[in-house]
Coordinates of C-alpha atoms in Angstrom, one line a residue:
Chain A
M1 CA 145.0 -28.7 196.5
H2 CA 143.1 -26.8 193.8
L3 CA 141.5 -23.5 194.6
T4 CA 139.8 -20.9 192.8
L5 CA 140.7 -17.3 194.0
E6 CA 138.7 -14.0 192.9
F7 CA 140.0 -10.5 193.5
G8 CA 137.7 -7.6 193.4
G9 CA 137.2 -4.0 194.5
G10 CA 140.4 -2.9 192.8
L11 CA 142.7 -5.5 194.4
E12 CA 143.1 -7.2 190.8
L13 CA 145.3 -4.4 190.0
L14 CA 148.0 -5.7 192.3
L15 CA 148.2 -8.7 190.4
E16 CA 150.0 -9.8 187.1
K17 CA 148.0 -8.7 184.2
S18 CA 145.2 -7.6 186.7
T19 CA 143.3 -10.7 186.3
K20 CA 140.4 -11.1 188.5
V21 CA 140.1 -14.9 188.7
H22 CA 143.1 -17.2 189.5
K23 CA 142.9 -21.1 189.6
V24 CA 145.7 -22.1 191.7
D25 CA 147.3 -25.3 193.3
V26 CA 148.3 -24.7 196.7
Q27 CA 150.1 -27.2 199.2
P28 CA 149.8 -27.1 203.0
R29 CA 152.8 -25.6 204.5
D30 CA 155.5 -27.8 206.0
G31 CA 154.5 -29.3 209.3
E32 CA 150.9 -28.8 208.7
D33 CA 148.5 -31.5 207.3
K34 CA 145.9 -29.0 206.2
A35 CA 146.0 -25.7 204.3
T36 CA 144.6 -22.7 206.3
M37 CA 143.7 -19.3 205.2
K38 CA 146.8 -18.0 207.1
G39 CA 149.0 -20.3 204.8
L40 CA 147.0 -19.1 201.7
L41 CA 147.5 -15.6 202.4
S42 CA 151.4 -15.8 202.7
W43 CA 151.2 -18.0 199.4
V44 CA 149.2 -15.3 197.5
K45 CA 151.5 -12.5 198.9
S46 CA 154.6 -14.4 197.6
N47 CA 153.3 -15.8 194.4
L48 CA 150.4 -13.5 193.1
V49 CA 150.7 -10.0 194.3
K50 CA 153.1 -8.0 192.1
E51 CA 153.1 -4.6 193.7
R52 CA 151.9 -2.6 196.7
P53 CA 151.5 -5.7 199.0
E54 CA 150.5 -3.4 201.8
M55 CA 147.0 -2.8 200.0
F56 CA 146.3 -6.5 200.4
I57 CA 148.0 -7.7 203.7
K58 CA 148.9 -6.0 207.1
D59 CA 150.8 -8.1 209.5
D60 CA 149.5 -11.6 209.4
S61 CA 146.1 -10.9 208.0
V62 CA 144.4 -9.0 205.2
R63 CA 144.4 -5.4 205.3
P64 CA 141.5 -4.0 207.3
G65 CA 138.8 -3.0 204.8
V66 CA 139.4 -6.1 202.7
L67 CA 136.4 -8.6 202.8
V68 CA 137.1 -12.4 202.6
L69 CA 134.5 -15.0 201.4
I70 CA 135.1 -18.8 201.5
N71 CA 132.6 -20.4 199.2
D72 CA 130.5 -17.4 199.5
C73 CA 130.5 -17.3 203.2
D74 CA 132.1 -14.5 205.2
W75 CA 135.4 -15.8 206.8
E76 CA 134.7 -14.4 210.1
L77 CA 131.9 -17.0 210.3
C78 CA 134.2 -19.8 209.4
G79 CA 137.3 -19.4 211.5
G80 CA 139.1 -16.6 209.9
L81 CA 142.8 -17.0 209.7
D82 CA 142.4 -20.6 211.1
A83 CA 139.6 -21.7 208.6
E84 CA 140.8 -24.8 206.7
L85 CA 140.6 -25.2 203.2
E86 CA 139.5 -28.0 201.0
D87 CA 139.9 -29.1 197.5
K88 CA 137.8 -26.9 195.0
D89 CA 137.1 -24.2 197.4
V90 CA 136.5 -20.7 196.0
V91 CA 138.1 -17.8 198.1
V92 CA 137.0 -14.3 197.1
F93 CA 138.9 -11.1 198.3
I94 CA 137.1 -7.9 197.9
S95 CA 138.5 -4.4 198.8
T96 CA 136.2 -1.9 200.1
L97 CA 138.8 0.9 200.1
H98 CA 137.7 3.3 197.3
G99 CA 135.0 5.8 196.7
G100 CA 131.3 5.2 196.9
Chain B
Q1 CA 124.5 -16.0 210.8
I2 CA 122.2 -15.6 208.0
C3 CA 121.8 -17.1 204.4
R4 CA 122.0 -15.0 201.4
E5 CA 118.3 -14.5 200.8
C6 CA 117.7 -13.5 204.5
F7 CA 120.6 -11.1 204.3
Y8 CA 119.0 -9.3 201.3
I9 CA 115.7 -8.9 203.2
V10 CA 117.4 -7.8 206.4
F11 CA 119.5 -5.3 204.5
E12 CA 116.6 -4.0 202.5
D13 CA 114.4 -3.8 205.5
E14 CA 116.8 -2.1 207.9
I15 CA 117.0 0.7 205.2
H16 CA 113.4 0.8 204.7
Q17 CA 113.1 1.3 208.5
T18 CA 115.6 4.1 208.6
I19 CA 113.7 5.9 205.8
V20 CA 110.4 5.6 207.5
D21 CA 111.6 6.2 211.1
N22 CA 113.5 9.4 210.2
N23 CA 110.8 10.7 207.8
L24 CA 113.3 11.0 204.8
F25 CA 110.7 11.3 202.1
K26 CA 107.1 12.6 201.3
A27 CA 105.0 10.9 198.5
G28 CA 105.3 12.8 195.2
E29 CA 108.8 14.2 195.8
R30 CA 111.3 14.4 193.1
V31 CA 114.6 13.1 194.4
A32 CA 118.1 13.1 192.8
I33 CA 120.3 10.1 193.7
G34 CA 124.0 11.4 193.9
A35 CA 125.5 8.7 191.6
S36 CA 129.2 8.3 191.0
G37 CA 129.3 4.9 189.8
G38 CA 130.9 3.7 193.1
K39 CA 129.6 0.9 195.3
D40 CA 127.4 3.1 197.7
S41 CA 125.7 5.2 195.0
T42 CA 125.0 2.2 192.7
V43 CA 123.6 0.0 195.7
L44 CA 121.6 3.2 196.7
A45 CA 120.1 3.5 193.3
Y46 CA 119.2 -0.1 193.1
V47 CA 117.7 -0.4 196.6
L48 CA 116.0 2.9 196.7
S49 CA 114.4 2.2 193.3
E50 CA 113.4 -1.3 194.8
L51 CA 111.9 0.0 198.0
N52 CA 110.2 2.9 196.1
K53 CA 108.3 0.3 194.3
R54 CA 107.8 -2.2 197.1
H55 CA 106.5 0.0 199.7
K56 CA 105.2 2.6 197.4
Y57 CA 107.0 5.7 198.5
G58 CA 105.8 7.5 195.3
L59 CA 108.8 9.0 194.6
D60 CA 110.1 10.3 191.2
L61 CA 113.7 9.3 191.2
F62 CA 116.6 10.6 189.0
L63 CA 120.4 10.0 188.9
L64 CA 122.6 13.1 189.2
S65 CA 126.2 12.6 188.5
I66 CA 129.1 15.2 188.8
D67 CA 132.1 15.2 186.5
E68 CA 134.9 16.8 188.2
G69 CA 137.2 16.1 185.1
I70 CA 139.6 13.6 186.6
T71 CA 141.2 11.6 183.8
G72 CA 141.5 7.9 184.4
Y73 CA 139.1 8.0 187.3
R74 CA 135.9 9.9 186.8
D75 CA 135.6 9.3 183.1
D76 CA 135.6 5.5 183.7
S77 CA 133.1 5.8 186.6
L78 CA 130.8 7.8 184.4
E79 CA 130.5 5.0 182.1
T80 CA 129.2 2.9 185.0
V81 CA 126.4 5.6 185.8
K82 CA 125.6 5.5 182.1
R83 CA 125.1 1.8 182.6
N84 CA 123.1 2.1 185.6
E85 CA 120.7 4.6 184.0
L86 CA 119.9 1.7 181.5
Q87 CA 119.9 -1.1 184.1
Y88 CA 117.5 0.5 186.8
G89 CA 115.6 2.8 184.2
L90 CA 116.4 6.1 186.0
P91 CA 116.9 9.3 184.0
L92 CA 120.4 10.7 184.3
K93 CA 121.8 14.1 184.4
I94 CA 125.7 14.9 184.4
V95 CA 127.0 18.2 185.6
S96 CA 130.6 19.1 185.1
Y97 CA 133.0 21.3 186.9
K98 CA 134.2 22.4 183.5
D99 CA 130.8 23.9 182.6
L100 CA 130.2 25.2 186.0
Y101 CA 133.7 26.7 187.0
D102 CA 135.7 26.3 183.9
W103 CA 138.2 24.5 186.0
T104 CA 138.6 20.5 186.0
M105 CA 140.1 18.9 188.9
D106 CA 143.1 18.0 186.7
D107 CA 143.4 21.8 185.8
I108 CA 143.1 22.4 189.6
V109 CA 145.8 19.9 190.8
K110 CA 148.1 21.3 188.1
A111 CA 147.7 24.8 189.5
I112 CA 148.0 23.9 193.4
G113 CA 149.9 20.8 193.6
L114 CA 149.0 17.5 195.4
K115 CA 147.9 19.0 198.9
N116 CA 144.3 20.2 199.6
N117 CA 143.0 18.6 196.5
C118 CA 139.9 17.1 198.3
T119 CA 139.1 20.6 199.8
F120 CA 138.6 22.0 196.4
C121 CA 136.7 19.1 195.1
G122 CA 134.4 18.5 198.0
V123 CA 133.4 22.2 198.2
F124 CA 132.8 22.3 194.3
R125 CA 131.0 19.1 194.3
R126 CA 128.6 20.0 197.2
Q127 CA 127.7 23.2 195.0
A128 CA 127.6 21.1 191.7
L129 CA 125.1 18.8 193.2
D130 CA 122.8 21.5 194.3
R131 CA 123.1 23.2 190.9
G132 CA 122.3 19.9 189.2
A133 CA 119.4 19.3 191.5
A134 CA 118.0 22.8 190.6
L135 CA 118.3 22.1 186.9
L136 CA 116.4 18.8 187.6
K137 CA 113.8 20.6 189.6
V138 CA 114.0 18.1 192.4
D139 CA 112.9 18.4 196.0
K140 CA 115.6 16.5 197.6
I141 CA 119.0 14.9 197.0
V142 CA 120.0 11.6 198.5
T143 CA 123.6 10.5 198.9
G144 CA 125.2 7.1 199.6
H145 CA 127.2 8.0 202.8
N146 CA 127.4 4.9 204.8
A147 CA 128.1 4.5 208.6
D148 CA 131.8 4.1 208.1
D149 CA 131.8 7.6 206.2
I150 CA 129.9 9.2 209.0
A151 CA 132.1 7.7 211.8
E152 CA 135.2 8.8 209.9
T153 CA 133.7 12.4 209.4
V154 CA 133.2 12.6 213.3
L155 CA 136.7 11.7 213.9
L156 CA 138.0 14.0 211.3
N157 CA 136.2 17.1 212.8
I158 CA 137.5 16.1 216.2
L159 CA 140.9 15.6 215.1
R160 CA 140.6 19.4 213.5
G161 CA 138.6 21.0 216.0
D162 CA 135.8 21.9 213.6
I163 CA 133.1 22.4 216.3
A164 CA 130.6 23.8 213.7
R165 CA 130.8 20.7 211.6
L166 CA 131.1 18.3 214.5
S167 CA 127.7 19.6 215.7
R168 CA 125.9 18.9 212.3
C169 CA 127.8 15.9 210.8
T170 CA 125.6 13.2 212.2
F171 CA 122.2 14.7 210.9
I172 CA 120.6 12.2 208.6
T173 CA 118.9 15.2 206.9
T174 CA 120.7 18.4 206.2
G175 CA 120.0 21.8 204.5
E176 CA 116.4 21.9 205.3
D177 CA 116.4 25.6 205.6
G178 CA 118.4 25.7 202.2
P179 CA 117.4 25.4 198.6
I180 CA 117.4 21.6 198.4
P181 CA 117.8 19.4 201.5
R182 CA 119.8 16.1 201.3
C183 CA 119.7 13.0 203.2
K184 CA 121.6 9.8 203.7
P185 CA 119.5 6.6 204.0
F186 CA 122.8 4.5 204.6
K187 CA 123.7 6.4 207.6
Y188 CA 123.5 3.3 209.8
T189 CA 124.5 0.8 207.0
Y190 CA 128.0 -0.6 207.2
E191 CA 130.3 -0.3 204.2
K192 CA 130.9 -4.1 204.6
E193 CA 127.1 -4.9 204.2
I194 CA 127.0 -2.6 201.2
V195 CA 129.9 -4.3 199.4
M196 CA 128.5 -8.0 200.3
Y197 CA 125.3 -6.9 198.9
A198 CA 126.6 -5.5 195.6
Y199 CA 128.8 -8.4 195.4
F200 CA 125.9 -11.3 195.9
K201 CA 123.5 -9.3 193.6
K202 CA 126.1 -8.9 191.1
L203 CA 125.5 -5.1 190.8
D204 CA 127.8 -3.2 188.4
Y205 CA 130.0 -0.7 190.1
F206 CA 133.3 1.0 189.7
S207 CA 136.0 0.3 192.1
T208 CA 139.1 2.5 192.2
E209 CA 140.7 5.0 194.3
C210 CA 140.6 8.7 193.1
I211 CA 144.3 9.2 191.9
Y212 CA 144.5 12.3 194.1
S213 CA 143.0 10.8 197.3
P214 CA 146.3 9.1 198.8
N215 CA 147.2 12.5 200.3
A216 CA 143.8 13.1 201.8
Y217 CA 143.7 13.5 205.6
R218 CA 140.5 11.4 205.7
G219 CA 142.8 8.4 205.0
F220 CA 144.1 8.5 208.6
A221 CA 140.6 8.4 210.1
R222 CA 139.7 5.6 207.7
E223 CA 142.7 3.4 208.6
F224 CA 141.8 4.0 212.2
I225 CA 138.2 3.2 211.8
K226 CA 138.9 0.0 209.9
D227 CA 141.4 -1.2 212.7
L228 CA 138.6 -0.4 215.3
E229 CA 136.1 -2.4 213.3
R230 CA 138.4 -5.5 213.4
M231 CA 138.5 -5.3 217.1
R232 CA 134.9 -4.5 217.9
P233 CA 132.6 -4.0 214.8
R234 CA 129.9 -2.0 217.0
A235 CA 132.4 0.9 217.4
I236 CA 131.3 2.4 214.0
L237 CA 127.7 2.8 215.1
D238 CA 128.8 3.8 218.5
I239 CA 131.0 6.7 217.3
I240 CA 128.0 7.9 215.3
T241 CA 125.8 7.8 218.5
S242 CA 128.5 9.7 220.3
G243 CA 128.4 12.3 217.5
E244 CA 124.7 12.5 217.8
N245 CA 124.8 13.2 221.5
F246 CA 127.6 15.9 221.3
R247 CA 126.2 19.1 222.8
I248 CA 128.2 22.3 222.1
S249 CA 129.1 24.5 225.1
T250 CA 127.0 27.6 225.2
T251 CA 130.0 29.7 225.6
T252 CA 131.4 28.6 222.1
R253 CA 131.2 31.0 219.2
M254 CA 129.4 29.3 216.2
P255 CA 129.3 30.8 212.8
E256 CA 126.0 32.2 211.6
Q257 CA 124.4 31.0 208.4
G258 CA 123.9 33.5 205.7
T259 CA 124.2 33.7 202.0
C260 CA 127.2 34.4 199.6
E261 CA 127.2 38.0 198.5
R262 CA 128.3 36.9 195.1
C263 CA 126.4 33.9 194.2
G264 CA 123.7 33.4 196.9
Y265 CA 124.7 30.1 197.9
I266 CA 124.4 29.3 201.6
S267 CA 127.4 30.4 203.6
S268 CA 128.6 31.5 207.0
Q269 CA 131.0 34.1 205.6
K270 CA 130.6 37.0 203.3
L271 CA 131.6 34.9 200.3
C272 CA 130.8 31.2 200.1
K273 CA 134.0 28.8 200.0
A274 CA 133.5 28.0 196.3
C275 CA 133.7 31.5 195.4
V276 CA 136.8 32.1 197.5
L277 CA 138.6 29.1 196.1
L278 CA 137.6 29.9 192.6
D279 CA 138.7 33.3 193.0
G280 CA 142.1 32.1 194.3
L281 CA 142.4 29.8 191.2
N282 CA 141.5 32.5 188.7
R283 CA 144.1 35.0 190.2
G284 CA 146.7 32.4 190.5
L285 CA 146.6 32.4 194.4
P286 CA 145.9 28.9 195.0
K287 CA 146.3 29.1 198.8
L288 CA 143.3 31.5 199.1
G289 CA 140.7 29.8 201.1
I290 CA 143.2 27.3 202.5
G291 CA 144.7 27.4 205.9
R292 CA 144.3 29.1 209.2
T293 CA 142.8 32.6 207.9
A294 CA 139.9 30.8 206.6
K295 CA 139.2 28.8 209.8
V296 CA 135.9 29.6 211.6
G297 CA 134.3 28.4 214.8
A298 CA 135.0 27.6 218.4
G299 CA 138.6 28.5 219.6
A300 CA 139.3 31.0 216.6
D301 CA 141.7 33.3 218.3
G302 CA 141.2 37.1 218.1
S303 CA 144.2 37.4 215.6
G304 CA 143.0 34.7 213.3
E305 CA 139.5 36.4 213.2
Q306 CA 141.1 39.6 212.3
Q307 CA 143.3 38.0 209.6
G308 CA 140.2 36.2 208.3
K309 CA 138.3 39.5 207.9
R310 CA 141.3 41.4 206.3
A311 CA 141.5 38.4 203.7
E312 CA 137.8 38.8 203.1
R313 CA 138.0 42.3 202.4
R314 CA 140.9 41.8 199.8
N315 CA 138.8 38.9 198.3
R316 CA 135.7 41.0 197.9
S317 CA 137.3 43.5 195.7
S318 CA 137.2 42.0 192.1
L319 CA 136.1 38.3 191.5
Q320 CA 137.5 37.2 188.3
G321 CA 136.4 34.3 186.0
K322 CA 133.2 32.3 186.0
H323 CA 131.5 31.7 189.2
G324 CA 128.8 29.5 188.1
N325 CA 125.9 29.6 185.7
L326 CA 123.2 29.7 188.3
D327 CA 122.6 32.3 191.0
F328 CA 120.7 31.1 194.0

């Protein structure tokens, strides 16, 4: 499944070369027929985050203070961790944890 | 649930209501927007500018930026403010710690180490904003403090037993009896909304943590608030409501407001905190003004007060170094 992932608010610094936009190909985890946000998070943690993973993930979810948008919609309105992803979806992670 | 366009309308309208309900401005006022290039101040500049036109507040708006001299952080964010000046058409004034105090934050951290950095920076910045505002001859300062910030501050003051600050920290306007009042139009606006607004409107802002902040005590309050928000988002506004409704026991000793003997700035002690800290730096005594002897307010035990007075007498003897270009 092809997804576009965007990282903002300083999160891009945790990734290789600090790139903000990543086009990725993600498969559903074994035993599941659909990819969920939960699966995507652990995929991102294992494959994209190169340093300080605690700035991005806490326990099973994103660190509190990180906003998540799925196709420009707040993920809390789309099912949160259980939201199902489809091909060509755009997922945006924005950190709010910095000075204003 | 609301769509993007409705979100813009609701966001802007709620802020307009806050401004109107709390009489934050009067027509014809010159207003300086404390601008750091970060998310809150950028959105503040954008929205205030917009509302000023739309609802005809009649305000003369300026951008006021403080350069603390933090390499790799402030120099980058100032570039953002310079862009904001062009993008929003608001005149910009930059005031630096170097000019005012002859010490940059980088110099200060080298002298004092990585603890209590925010104490110095916060105290100096507060004065720097007032001095910059005086130079611009403005009537009022606005800052982008949001609901999350204020809730954090309430908690911080509880954790530290700082009753004096606890009694004031939820006021939407402060310093009305001082040289230049300042207000916080985002008092009831969630940090999350501000970031969403900036993202969808594609507003240009700088987003990196200050390199000295990881050791700040506020970080604990922030973590806690963020966890609370996840469980029950309303908690942030509710903490503010609690803070607004605190009443201080009549038997609590509260500091009296006066002016600094050296520079005339507002102060509850003989010397304002900035003069004390600066004196410490210039005399190679980085702990001056930090710690128990400087504590004021409820519960200050007798011995603490006496120590404080002794320290003051020592401080007053000979102030060295620059103490600012403007006397109040």
